[in-house]
Coordinates of C-alpha atoms in Angstrom, one line a residue:
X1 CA 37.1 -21.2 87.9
X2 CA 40.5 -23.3 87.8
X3 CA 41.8 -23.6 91.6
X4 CA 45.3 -21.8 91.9
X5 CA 46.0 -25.0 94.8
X6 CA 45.4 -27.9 92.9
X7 CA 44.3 -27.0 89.0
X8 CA 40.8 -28.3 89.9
X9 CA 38.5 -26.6 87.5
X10 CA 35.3 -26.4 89.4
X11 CA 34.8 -24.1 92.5
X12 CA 31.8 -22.6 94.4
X13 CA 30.8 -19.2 95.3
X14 CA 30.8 -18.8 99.0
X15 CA 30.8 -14.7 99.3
X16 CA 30.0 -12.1 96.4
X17 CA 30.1 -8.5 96.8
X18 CA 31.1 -5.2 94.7
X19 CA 34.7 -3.5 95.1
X20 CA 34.8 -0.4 97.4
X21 CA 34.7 1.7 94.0
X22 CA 31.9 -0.1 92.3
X23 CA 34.0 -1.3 89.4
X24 CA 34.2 -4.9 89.7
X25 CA 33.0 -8.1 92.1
X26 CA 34.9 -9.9 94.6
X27 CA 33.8 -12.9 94.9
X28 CA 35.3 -15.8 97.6
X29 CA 35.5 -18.9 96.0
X30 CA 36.7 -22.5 97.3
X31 CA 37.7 -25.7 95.7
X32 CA 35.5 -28.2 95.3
X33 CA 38.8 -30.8 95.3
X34 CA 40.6 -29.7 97.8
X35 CA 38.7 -27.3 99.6
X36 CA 40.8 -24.6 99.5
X37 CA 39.6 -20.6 99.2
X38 CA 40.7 -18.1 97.1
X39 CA 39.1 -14.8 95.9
X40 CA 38.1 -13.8 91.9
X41 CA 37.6 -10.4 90.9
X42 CA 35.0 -9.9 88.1
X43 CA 34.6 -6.7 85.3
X44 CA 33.2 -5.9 82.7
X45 CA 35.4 -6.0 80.0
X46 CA 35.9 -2.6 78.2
X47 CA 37.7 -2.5 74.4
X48 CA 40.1 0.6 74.0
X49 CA 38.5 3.9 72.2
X50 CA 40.8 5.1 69.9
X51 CA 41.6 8.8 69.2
X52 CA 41.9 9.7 66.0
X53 CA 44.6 12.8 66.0
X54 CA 44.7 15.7 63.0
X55 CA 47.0 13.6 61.7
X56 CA 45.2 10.9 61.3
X57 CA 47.5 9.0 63.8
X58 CA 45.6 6.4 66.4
X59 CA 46.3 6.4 70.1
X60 CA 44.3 4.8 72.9
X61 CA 42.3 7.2 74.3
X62 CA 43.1 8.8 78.1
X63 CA 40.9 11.0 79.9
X64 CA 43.9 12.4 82.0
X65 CA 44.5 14.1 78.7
X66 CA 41.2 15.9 79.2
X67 CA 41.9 16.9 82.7
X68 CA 45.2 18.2 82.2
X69 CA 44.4 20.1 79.2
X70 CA 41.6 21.7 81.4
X71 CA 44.0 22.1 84.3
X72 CA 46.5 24.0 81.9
X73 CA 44.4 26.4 80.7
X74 CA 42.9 27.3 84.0
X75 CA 46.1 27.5 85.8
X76 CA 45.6 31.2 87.6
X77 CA 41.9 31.2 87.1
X78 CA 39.5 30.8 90.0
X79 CA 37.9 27.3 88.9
X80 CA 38.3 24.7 91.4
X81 CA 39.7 21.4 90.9
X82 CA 36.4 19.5 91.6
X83 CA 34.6 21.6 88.5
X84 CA 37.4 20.0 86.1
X85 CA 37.2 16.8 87.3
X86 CA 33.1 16.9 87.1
X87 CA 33.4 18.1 83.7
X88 CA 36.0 15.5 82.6
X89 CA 33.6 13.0 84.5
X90 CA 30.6 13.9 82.3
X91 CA 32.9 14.1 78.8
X92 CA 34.4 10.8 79.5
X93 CA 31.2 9.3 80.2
X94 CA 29.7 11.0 76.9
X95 CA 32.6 9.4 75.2
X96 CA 32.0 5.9 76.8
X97 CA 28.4 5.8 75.9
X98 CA 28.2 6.6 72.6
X99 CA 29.3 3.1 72.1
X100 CA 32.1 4.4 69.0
X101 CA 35.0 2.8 69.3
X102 CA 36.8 5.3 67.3
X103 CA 36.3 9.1 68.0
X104 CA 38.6 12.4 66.7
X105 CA 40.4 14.8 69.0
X106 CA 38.4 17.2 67.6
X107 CA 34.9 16.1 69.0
X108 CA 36.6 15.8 72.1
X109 CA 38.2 19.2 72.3
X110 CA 34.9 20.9 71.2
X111 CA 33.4 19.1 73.8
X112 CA 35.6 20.6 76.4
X113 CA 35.6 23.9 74.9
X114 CA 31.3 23.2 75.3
X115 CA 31.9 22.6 79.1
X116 CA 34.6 25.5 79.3
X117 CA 32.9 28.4 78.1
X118 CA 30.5 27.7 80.8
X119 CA 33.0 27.8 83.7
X120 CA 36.2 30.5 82.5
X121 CA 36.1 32.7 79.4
X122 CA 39.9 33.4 79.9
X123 CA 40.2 29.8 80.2
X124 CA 37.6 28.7 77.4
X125 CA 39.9 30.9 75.1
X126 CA 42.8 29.5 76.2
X127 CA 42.4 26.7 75.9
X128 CA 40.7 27.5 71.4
X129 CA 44.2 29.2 71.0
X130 CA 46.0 26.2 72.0
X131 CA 42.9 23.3 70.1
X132 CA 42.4 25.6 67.0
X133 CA 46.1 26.5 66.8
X134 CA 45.2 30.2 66.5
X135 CA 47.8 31.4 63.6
X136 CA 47.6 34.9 64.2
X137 CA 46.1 37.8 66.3
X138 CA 43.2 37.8 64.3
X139 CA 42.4 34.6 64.4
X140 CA 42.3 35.2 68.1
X141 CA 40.3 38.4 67.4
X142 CA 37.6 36.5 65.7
X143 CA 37.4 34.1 68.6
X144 CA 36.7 37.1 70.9
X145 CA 34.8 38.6 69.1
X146 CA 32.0 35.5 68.3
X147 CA 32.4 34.9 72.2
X148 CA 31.2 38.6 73.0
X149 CA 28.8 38.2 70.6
X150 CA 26.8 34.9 72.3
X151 CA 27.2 37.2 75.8
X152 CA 25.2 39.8 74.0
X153 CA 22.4 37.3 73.2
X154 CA 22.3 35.7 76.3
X155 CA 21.5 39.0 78.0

């Protein structure tokens, strides 16, 4: 590690230990030249996960997106804040792990519908009308209806 002092580009590690939030190392260096300290932080590198959109256009991929979404159609509805972000947690690690570096909107917002009908009905279907661009009241009929239906099996 170059010194920021003098340009030296060897240093030792006096002190390592991980960042309050377990993302990275801080480690305490100093200069073998002039004996100066400094601190490094160290992370794993992560490459951006694309979204692919329904229109085929690319963005970088943001789990805020997944929150808010959730937030939105909940607003009203007595699901706590801590349930969204648990379920956001557990997509966004899903989405990390499968190791794609390219995945659609629409795995990720039939993941969150997955988590949602779980949690809020009124928010699950919410939250289809807006995904699925429900056309019509039928189409939002239909979407009822196949929910009622899996409530019948369950019981």
């Amino acid at each position: 590690m170059k010194c920021p002092y003098c340009g030296y580009p060897d240093s030792k590690v006096i002190d390592s230990r991980p960042t309050d939030d377990n993302t990275s190392i801080r480690r305490r260096r100093e200069c073998l030249k002039c004996g100066k300290r400094f601190t490094t932080y160290e992370k794993v590198e992560q490459l951006p996960i694309l979204v692919i959109k329904k229109d085929n256009r690319r963005e970088v991929y943001d789990r805020d997106k997944i929150l808010k979404g959730m937030i939105k159609a909940c607003e009203k509805r007595p699901v706590p804040i801590k349930v969204l972000e648990e379920i956001t947690d557990e997509i966004d690690k899903r989405i990390i792990n499968s190791m794609e570096r390219e995945i659609t909107s629409t795995e990720i917002g039939e993941m969150v519908m997955e988590k949602l009908k779980n949690v809020d009905e009124v928010a699950y279907v919410r939250f289809a009308s807006v995904y699925r661009q429900f056309k019509d009241i039928n189409t939002f009929m239909d979407e009822l209806k196949k929910l009622l239906k899996e409530n019948e099996t369950k019981k």
